[in-house]
Amino acid sequence: MVRKGFEKELRKLEDSVIEMAETAKKSIDTSVESLKKKDVKLAKETIALEKEMDKNSLDIENRCMRLTALQQPVAKDLRFIASMLKISDTLERVGDYAGKIAKITIKTKDKPLAKPLIDIPKMAELSKEMIDIDIEAIRSKKVEGIEEKLTQRDDVIDNLYEQIYKELLMMMFERPQIISDATDLIFVGRYLERIGDLACKVANRTIYMVDGRRTLIK
Amino acid sequence: MTSIKIKNLNAYYGEKQVLKEINLDIGEKRVTAIIGPSGCGKSTLLRCINRMNDFIDIFRAEGEIDIDDKDIMQMDPVLLRKQVGMVFQKPNPFPKTIFENVAWGPKIHGTKDKSTLNKIVNNSLKQAALWDEVKGRLKDNALGLSGGQQQRLCIARALAVSPEVILLDEPCSALDPVSTAKIEDLIVALKKHYTIVIVTHNMQQAARVSDNTAFLLNGDLIEYSDTDTLFETPKDKRTEDYITGRFG
């Protein structure tokens, strides 16, 4: 593969990773929406997205391995390929968490929610915003201020999770019959909190890709 | 052991300046790679270290190169080249026996005793990882060896005069991957005892064998750092563009 071909492959790799990030956002949306509306169709759509992301992650891994073997990249090319590999793996995990939320929807489809969803959609919105920040940084190769932007949002997500956890715990003390449903919602909160952490991991990799700095946001 | 300090080195072929204000500290018992595009001055720099350029009429150099704090310009060039051995791009054994090739250096430096010469030849061939392949045919003509074996013979020949520094100018460019791997293993093994400077066009080779790498461009030393850093997070955009194949 001549140099131009290599450049083209790198761009295609970036496009695929950004597409995965968009799919991750969509899966967060459909999973939480499916739970909110107890919509099994949306839940199944989320699970299909999860499978699509598994496939895409494997495809990206194969392409990264091939480029590494054939092009023996160094410096920014090496950092780019290594970062794409790790980012796609991280996004695939976002898909897994969204899939877990969708499975809770399917499991509890005939039961009402233990409580109305107020904070959980907020957490979903924030985590999508975080992935948007990641996407912009990957595209523009500009990472100034990304740590602050993500930390700020991740802190809000963490606090919301803490709040949901305490609230549901209190509800479980008061109404033991909702323990199972409330536990499911605690899990949903936990999954979204983890998605926030994963968005930070994507940013860590993006910073490394852009300027070689090793950071640990959160 | 031996460290090399290059201070404000400028070199010229006639009117043309080929090295500009080079300052470089080469650590002892380390492998230092010099990389850069063709014509950037890397071989000239290497050849300055043992004054091989002195043979070129139009060549002149300013500045200082100290080996173990001794200015090489004040040294006898023959003794300097004993201390600083060199291996070239193309294997260049003498059309003599394997034994004579290795014994040649010690002989011209005054070693006459046969058992001492035997010992030197054996040790040098062992150090050059060639002994097992040639021990039964030391009296065969060296030109009958394969290219990779000939290059290791040249390394053994350089080692035979107990140098402190070994300069390697593109030592693997004429060799196949298996012979290249043997030479690379040898370079890594030899750094326990010698200070090694290697000029290579093969970026991956520099990354594999060297501890430090210097990047030269148009006679300027653009970047010099530990090899890991230079190949992962180079500081200068010109270094990055070169090692990622975007120019040169």
Coordinates of C-alpha atoms in Angstrom, one line a residue:
Chain A
M1 CA 0.0 0.0 0.0
V2 CA 1.5 3.3 -1.0
R3 CA 1.4 6.3 1.3
K4 CA -1.7 7.8 -0.1
G5 CA -3.5 4.5 0.3
F6 CA -2.3 4.4 3.9
E7 CA -3.6 8.0 4.6
K8 CA -7.0 7.0 3.0
E9 CA -7.2 3.9 5.3
L10 CA -6.5 6.0 8.4
R11 CA -9.3 8.4 7.4
K12 CA -11.7 5.5 6.8
L13 CA -10.7 4.1 10.2
E14 CA -11.5 7.5 11.8
D15 CA -14.9 7.6 10.0
S16 CA -15.7 4.1 11.2
V17 CA -14.9 5.0 14.8
I18 CA -17.0 8.2 14.7
E19 CA -19.8 6.2 13.2
M20 CA -19.5 3.8 16.1
A21 CA -19.6 6.7 18.5
E22 CA -22.8 7.9 16.8
T23 CA -24.3 4.4 17.2
A24 CA -23.3 4.4 20.8
K25 CA -25.2 7.6 21.4
K26 CA -28.2 6.2 19.5
S27 CA -28.1 3.0 21.7
I28 CA -28.1 5.1 24.9
D29 CA -31.1 7.0 23.5
T30 CA -33.1 3.9 22.5
S31 CA -32.3 2.0 25.6
V32 CA -33.4 4.7 28.0
E33 CA -36.4 5.5 25.8
S34 CA -37.4 1.8 25.7
L35 CA -37.3 1.7 29.5
K36 CA -39.3 4.9 29.9
K37 CA -42.0 3.7 27.5
K38 CA -41.6 0.0 28.3
D39 CA -41.2 -0.4 24.5
V40 CA -39.9 -3.8 23.7
K41 CA -39.5 -2.9 20.0
L42 CA -37.1 -0.1 21.0
A43 CA -35.3 -2.5 23.4
K44 CA -34.8 -5.0 20.6
E45 CA -33.5 -2.2 18.4
T46 CA -31.0 -1.4 21.1
I47 CA -29.9 -5.0 21.3
A48 CA -29.5 -5.0 17.5
L49 CA -27.3 -1.9 17.8
E50 CA -25.2 -3.6 20.4
K51 CA -24.6 -6.5 18.0
E52 CA -23.8 -4.1 15.2
M53 CA -21.2 -2.4 17.4
D54 CA -19.6 -5.7 18.4
K55 CA -19.2 -6.5 14.7
N56 CA -17.9 -3.0 13.9
S57 CA -15.4 -3.2 16.8
L58 CA -14.0 -6.5 15.5
D59 CA -13.8 -5.0 12.0
I60 CA -11.9 -2.0 13.3
E61 CA -9.6 -4.2 15.3
N62 CA -8.8 -6.3 12.2
R63 CA -8.1 -3.1 10.2
C64 CA -5.9 -1.7 12.9
M65 CA -3.9 -5.0 13.1
R66 CA -3.5 -5.1 9.3
L67 CA -2.3 -1.5 9.1
T68 CA 0.1 -2.1 12.0
A69 CA 1.5 -5.3 10.3
L70 CA 1.8 -3.8 6.8
Q71 CA 2.6 -0.2 7.5
Q72 CA 4.7 -0.5 10.7
P73 CA 3.4 2.9 11.8
V74 CA 5.3 5.2 14.2
A75 CA 4.7 8.5 16.0
K76 CA 1.3 10.0 15.3
D77 CA 0.2 7.2 12.9
L78 CA 1.0 4.7 15.6
R79 CA -0.8 6.7 18.3
F80 CA -3.7 7.2 16.0
I81 CA -4.1 3.5 15.2
A82 CA -3.6 2.4 18.8
S83 CA -6.1 5.0 19.9
M84 CA -8.7 3.9 17.3
L85 CA -8.3 0.3 18.5
K86 CA -8.9 1.3 22.1
I87 CA -11.7 3.8 21.4
S88 CA -13.7 1.3 19.4
D89 CA -13.3 -1.3 22.2
T90 CA -14.5 1.3 24.7
L91 CA -17.5 2.3 22.5
E92 CA -18.4 -1.3 22.1
R93 CA -18.6 -1.5 25.9
V94 CA -21.0 1.5 25.8
G95 CA -23.1 -0.6 23.5
D96 CA -23.0 -3.5 26.0
Y97 CA -24.3 -1.2 28.8
A98 CA -27.1 0.1 26.6
G99 CA -27.9 -3.5 25.7
K100 CA -28.1 -4.4 29.4
I101 CA -30.6 -1.5 30.0
A102 CA -32.7 -2.8 27.0
K103 CA -32.7 -6.3 28.5
I104 CA -34.1 -4.8 31.8
T105 CA -36.9 -3.2 29.7
I106 CA -37.7 -6.6 28.1
K107 CA -37.5 -8.4 31.5
T108 CA -39.9 -5.8 33.2
K109 CA -42.1 -5.0 30.2
D110 CA -45.3 -5.9 32.0
K111 CA -44.5 -4.1 35.2
P112 CA -44.7 -0.4 36.0
L113 CA -41.6 1.5 36.8
A114 CA -40.6 1.7 40.5
K115 CA -40.5 5.4 40.1
P116 CA -40.9 7.9 37.2
L117 CA -37.7 8.3 35.2
I118 CA -36.4 11.9 35.9
D119 CA -32.7 11.6 36.6
I120 CA -32.0 8.6 34.4
P121 CA -32.8 10.5 31.2
K122 CA -30.7 13.4 32.5
M123 CA -27.8 11.0 32.9
A124 CA -28.4 9.7 29.4
E125 CA -28.4 13.2 28.0
L126 CA -25.1 14.0 29.7
S127 CA -23.4 10.9 28.6
K128 CA -24.4 11.6 25.0
E129 CA -23.1 15.1 25.4
M130 CA -19.8 13.6 26.6
I131 CA -19.6 11.3 23.6
D132 CA -20.3 14.4 21.4
I133 CA -17.3 16.1 23.0
D134 CA -15.2 13.1 22.2
I135 CA -16.4 13.0 18.6
E136 CA -15.6 16.6 18.1
A137 CA -12.1 16.1 19.5
I138 CA -11.4 13.1 17.4
R139 CA -12.6 15.0 14.3
S140 CA -10.8 18.3 14.9
K141 CA -7.7 16.8 16.7
K142 CA -8.2 19.6 19.2
V143 CA -8.2 18.6 22.8
E144 CA -7.9 21.9 24.7
G145 CA -10.3 22.1 27.6
I146 CA -11.7 18.5 27.0
E147 CA -10.6 17.4 30.5
E148 CA -12.6 20.1 32.2
K149 CA -15.7 19.7 29.9
L150 CA -15.8 15.9 30.6
T151 CA -15.0 16.1 34.3
Q152 CA -17.7 18.6 34.9
R153 CA -20.4 16.4 33.2
D154 CA -19.1 13.2 34.7
D155 CA -19.3 14.8 38.2
V156 CA -23.0 15.6 37.6
I157 CA -23.6 12.1 36.4
D158 CA -21.9 10.6 39.5
N159 CA -24.0 12.8 41.7
L160 CA -27.2 11.9 39.9
Y161 CA -26.3 8.2 40.3
E162 CA -25.7 8.7 44.0
Q163 CA -29.0 10.5 44.3
I164 CA -30.9 7.7 42.5
Y165 CA -29.2 5.1 44.6
K166 CA -30.1 6.7 47.9
E167 CA -33.7 7.5 46.8
L168 CA -34.3 4.0 45.6
L169 CA -32.7 2.5 48.7
M170 CA -35.2 4.5 50.9
M171 CA -38.1 3.4 48.7
M172 CA -37.0 -0.2 49.1
F173 CA -37.0 0.2 52.9
E174 CA -40.5 1.6 52.8
R175 CA -42.0 -0.7 50.1
P176 CA -40.1 -4.0 50.1
Q177 CA -42.4 -5.3 47.2
I178 CA -40.5 -3.0 44.8
I179 CA -37.1 -4.3 45.7
S180 CA -36.6 -6.2 42.4
D181 CA -37.8 -3.3 40.2
A182 CA -35.9 -0.7 42.2
T183 CA -32.7 -2.8 42.0
D184 CA -33.1 -2.8 38.2
L185 CA -33.3 0.9 38.2
I186 CA -30.2 1.1 40.4
F187 CA -28.5 -1.0 37.8
V188 CA -29.6 1.3 35.0
G189 CA -28.2 4.2 36.9
R190 CA -25.0 2.3 37.4
Y191 CA -24.7 1.4 33.7
L192 CA -25.2 5.1 32.8
E193 CA -22.6 6.1 35.3
R194 CA -20.2 3.6 33.8
I195 CA -21.0 5.0 30.3
G196 CA -19.9 8.4 31.6
D197 CA -16.6 6.9 32.7
L198 CA -16.1 5.2 29.3
A199 CA -16.6 8.6 27.6
C200 CA -13.8 9.9 29.8
K201 CA -11.6 6.9 28.6
V202 CA -12.3 7.8 25.0
A203 CA -11.1 11.3 25.8
N204 CA -7.9 9.9 27.4
R205 CA -7.2 8.0 24.2
T206 CA -8.0 11.0 22.1
I207 CA -5.6 13.2 24.0
Y208 CA -2.9 10.6 23.6
M209 CA -3.7 10.4 19.9
V210 CA -3.4 14.1 19.4
D211 CA -0.4 15.1 21.5
G212 CA 1.0 12.0 23.1
R213 CA 0.0 13.0 26.6
R214 CA -1.1 10.2 29.0
T215 CA -4.0 11.5 31.0
L216 CA -6.5 9.9 33.4
I217 CA -9.7 11.8 33.4
K218 CA -11.6 10.4 36.3
Chain B
M1 CA 34.3 2.8 28.7
T2 CA 33.8 5.4 26.1
S3 CA 31.5 8.3 25.6
I4 CA 31.6 10.6 22.6
K5 CA 31.0 14.3 22.8
I6 CA 30.5 16.2 19.5
K7 CA 30.7 19.9 20.0
N8 CA 29.8 22.6 17.4
L9 CA 30.8 20.4 14.5
N10 CA 30.6 21.9 11.1
A11 CA 31.7 20.0 8.0
Y12 CA 32.2 21.0 4.4
Y13 CA 32.8 19.3 1.1
G14 CA 34.5 22.2 -0.7
E15 CA 32.2 25.1 -0.4
K16 CA 29.2 23.0 0.5
Q17 CA 28.4 22.8 4.2
V18 CA 27.1 19.3 5.0
L19 CA 27.0 19.4 8.8
K20 CA 25.9 22.5 10.7
E21 CA 26.7 23.2 14.4
I22 CA 26.2 19.6 15.5
N23 CA 26.2 19.0 19.3
L24 CA 25.7 15.5 20.3
D25 CA 26.5 13.5 23.4
I26 CA 26.7 9.8 22.6
G27 CA 26.5 7.6 25.7
E28 CA 28.8 4.8 26.5
K29 CA 27.7 1.2 26.0
R30 CA 24.6 2.4 24.2
V31 CA 23.4 2.0 20.7
T32 CA 22.9 5.4 19.1
A33 CA 21.1 5.5 15.7
I34 CA 21.5 8.3 13.2
I35 CA 18.6 8.6 10.8
G36 CA 17.6 11.0 8.1
P37 CA 17.0 11.2 4.4
S38 CA 19.7 10.6 1.8
G39 CA 22.2 13.5 1.7
C40 CA 21.3 14.8 5.2
G41 CA 24.9 14.2 6.4
K42 CA 24.5 11.2 8.6
S43 CA 27.3 9.1 7.0
T44 CA 29.5 12.2 7.0
L45 CA 28.8 12.6 10.7
L46 CA 29.6 8.9 11.4
R47 CA 32.8 9.1 9.4
C48 CA 33.9 12.2 11.4
I49 CA 34.0 10.1 14.5
N50 CA 37.0 8.1 13.2
R51 CA 38.3 10.7 10.8
M52 CA 37.5 8.6 7.7
N53 CA 36.7 11.8 5.9
D54 CA 40.3 12.8 6.2
F55 CA 40.9 10.7 3.0
I56 CA 38.7 13.1 1.0
D57 CA 40.7 16.1 -0.3
I58 CA 37.9 18.6 -0.4
F59 CA 36.6 17.7 3.1
R60 CA 37.2 19.9 6.1
A61 CA 35.6 20.1 9.5
E62 CA 35.5 22.6 12.3
G63 CA 34.5 22.0 15.9
E64 CA 35.5 19.2 18.3
I65 CA 34.9 15.5 18.8
D66 CA 36.0 14.2 22.1
I67 CA 36.3 10.5 22.9
D68 CA 36.8 9.9 26.6
D69 CA 37.5 13.7 26.9
K70 CA 40.3 13.4 24.3
D71 CA 40.0 15.6 21.2
I72 CA 40.3 13.1 18.2
M73 CA 41.9 15.8 16.0
Q74 CA 44.9 15.6 18.3
M75 CA 45.1 11.8 18.1
D76 CA 47.1 9.6 15.7
P77 CA 44.4 8.6 13.1
V78 CA 45.7 5.0 13.0
L79 CA 45.4 4.6 16.7
L80 CA 42.0 6.4 16.6
R81 CA 40.7 3.9 14.0
K82 CA 41.9 1.1 16.3
Q83 CA 39.9 2.6 19.1
V84 CA 36.9 3.3 16.8
G85 CA 36.1 0.4 14.5
M86 CA 33.9 0.7 11.4
V87 CA 31.7 -1.6 9.4
F88 CA 30.4 -0.5 6.1
Q89 CA 27.2 -0.9 4.0
K90 CA 28.6 -3.6 1.8
P91 CA 30.5 -6.5 3.4
N92 CA 34.2 -6.0 2.3
P93 CA 36.2 -9.0 3.5
F94 CA 39.8 -9.3 2.1
P95 CA 40.2 -12.0 -0.5
K96 CA 42.1 -14.0 2.1
T97 CA 41.2 -16.8 4.5
I98 CA 38.6 -16.2 7.3
F99 CA 41.4 -16.5 9.8
E100 CA 43.6 -13.9 8.1
N101 CA 40.7 -11.5 7.7
V102 CA 40.3 -11.4 11.5
A103 CA 44.0 -11.6 12.4
W104 CA 44.9 -8.8 10.0
G105 CA 44.2 -5.9 12.4
P106 CA 46.0 -7.3 15.4
K107 CA 49.0 -8.2 13.2
I108 CA 49.4 -4.7 11.8
H109 CA 49.2 -3.4 15.4
G110 CA 52.1 -5.7 16.3
T111 CA 50.7 -9.0 17.6
K112 CA 52.9 -11.7 16.2
D113 CA 52.4 -14.6 18.7
K114 CA 50.5 -17.3 17.0
S115 CA 48.6 -18.6 20.1
T116 CA 47.6 -15.0 20.9
L117 CA 46.3 -14.5 17.4
N118 CA 44.4 -17.7 17.6
K119 CA 42.8 -16.6 20.8
I120 CA 41.9 -13.2 19.3
V121 CA 40.4 -14.8 16.2
N122 CA 38.4 -17.3 18.2
N123 CA 37.1 -14.6 20.6
S124 CA 36.2 -12.1 17.8
L125 CA 34.4 -14.7 15.8
K126 CA 32.5 -15.8 18.9
Q127 CA 31.6 -12.2 19.7
A128 CA 30.4 -11.7 16.2
A129 CA 28.2 -14.8 16.5
L130 CA 30.0 -16.4 13.5
W131 CA 32.2 -19.0 15.3
D132 CA 29.8 -21.9 15.2
E133 CA 29.3 -21.4 11.4
V134 CA 33.0 -21.2 10.5
K135 CA 35.0 -23.0 13.1
G136 CA 35.8 -25.9 10.8
R137 CA 36.9 -23.8 7.9
L138 CA 39.0 -21.0 9.1
K139 CA 41.4 -21.6 6.2
D140 CA 38.7 -21.2 3.6
N141 CA 38.5 -18.0 1.5
A142 CA 36.3 -15.4 3.2
L143 CA 34.7 -14.6 -0.2
G144 CA 33.0 -18.0 -0.1
L145 CA 30.8 -16.9 2.9
S146 CA 27.3 -15.7 2.4
G147 CA 26.6 -11.9 2.5
G148 CA 25.3 -12.1 6.1
Q149 CA 28.3 -14.2 7.2
Q150 CA 30.7 -11.8 5.4
Q151 CA 29.2 -8.8 7.3
R152 CA 29.6 -10.6 10.6
L153 CA 33.2 -11.4 9.6
C154 CA 33.7 -7.7 9.0
I155 CA 32.3 -7.1 12.5
A156 CA 34.7 -9.8 13.9
R157 CA 37.5 -8.0 12.1
A158 CA 36.6 -4.7 13.7
L159 CA 36.4 -6.4 17.1
A160 CA 39.8 -8.1 16.8
V161 CA 41.7 -4.9 17.5
S162 CA 39.7 -4.3 20.8
P163 CA 38.0 -1.1 19.8
E164 CA 35.9 0.8 22.3
V165 CA 33.5 2.3 19.7
I166 CA 32.0 0.6 16.7
L167 CA 30.6 2.6 13.8
L168 CA 28.1 0.8 11.6
D169 CA 27.2 2.5 8.3
E170 CA 24.0 0.8 7.0
P171 CA 25.3 -2.6 8.0
C172 CA 22.2 -4.5 6.9
S173 CA 21.2 -2.7 3.7
A174 CA 22.7 -5.5 1.5
L175 CA 21.4 -8.3 3.6
D176 CA 18.3 -10.5 3.6
P177 CA 15.8 -10.4 6.6
V178 CA 17.4 -13.5 8.3
S179 CA 20.9 -12.1 8.1
T180 CA 19.6 -8.7 9.2
A181 CA 18.0 -10.2 12.3
K182 CA 21.3 -11.9 13.2
I183 CA 23.2 -8.6 12.8
E184 CA 20.6 -6.8 14.9
D185 CA 20.8 -9.4 17.6
L186 CA 24.6 -9.0 17.5
I187 CA 24.4 -5.2 17.8
V188 CA 22.2 -5.6 20.9
A189 CA 24.6 -8.2 22.4
L190 CA 27.7 -6.1 21.6
K191 CA 26.5 -3.0 23.4
K192 CA 27.3 -4.7 26.7
H193 CA 30.9 -4.1 25.8
Y194 CA 31.0 -1.4 23.2
T195 CA 29.7 2.0 22.4
I196 CA 27.8 1.6 19.0
V197 CA 26.8 4.3 16.5
I198 CA 24.7 3.1 13.6
V199 CA 23.6 4.9 10.5
T200 CA 20.5 3.3 9.0
H201 CA 17.8 4.1 6.5
N202 CA 15.6 1.5 8.0
M203 CA 13.5 3.2 10.6
Q204 CA 12.3 0.0 12.1
Q205 CA 15.8 -1.1 12.5
A206 CA 16.7 2.1 14.4
A207 CA 13.7 1.5 16.6
R208 CA 14.6 -2.1 17.3
V209 CA 18.2 -1.8 18.1
S210 CA 19.0 1.6 19.4
D211 CA 18.7 3.3 22.8
N212 CA 19.0 6.8 21.4
T213 CA 18.2 8.2 18.0
A214 CA 19.4 11.4 16.3
F215 CA 17.4 12.8 13.3
L216 CA 19.4 14.8 10.8
L217 CA 18.0 16.9 8.0
N218 CA 20.0 19.0 5.6
G219 CA 23.0 18.9 7.9
D220 CA 21.1 20.1 11.0
L221 CA 20.5 17.9 14.0
I222 CA 16.8 18.3 14.3
E223 CA 16.0 16.0 17.2
Y224 CA 18.0 13.8 19.5
S225 CA 16.3 11.7 22.2
D226 CA 15.7 8.3 23.5
T227 CA 14.5 6.0 20.8
D228 CA 11.1 5.3 22.4
T229 CA 10.2 8.9 22.7
L230 CA 11.4 9.8 19.2
F231 CA 9.3 7.1 17.6
E232 CA 6.2 7.5 19.8
T233 CA 6.0 11.3 20.5
P234 CA 8.6 13.2 18.5
K235 CA 8.9 16.8 19.4
D236 CA 9.6 18.3 16.0
K237 CA 7.1 18.2 13.2
R238 CA 10.0 17.6 10.7
T239 CA 11.0 14.4 12.6
E240 CA 7.4 13.3 12.7
D241 CA 6.9 13.9 9.0
Y242 CA 10.1 12.0 8.2
I243 CA 9.5 8.9 10.3
T244 CA 5.9 8.6 9.3
G245 CA 7.0 8.7 5.6
R246 CA 5.4 12.0 4.8
F247 CA 8.7 13.2 3.2
G248 CA 12.2 12.1 2.6

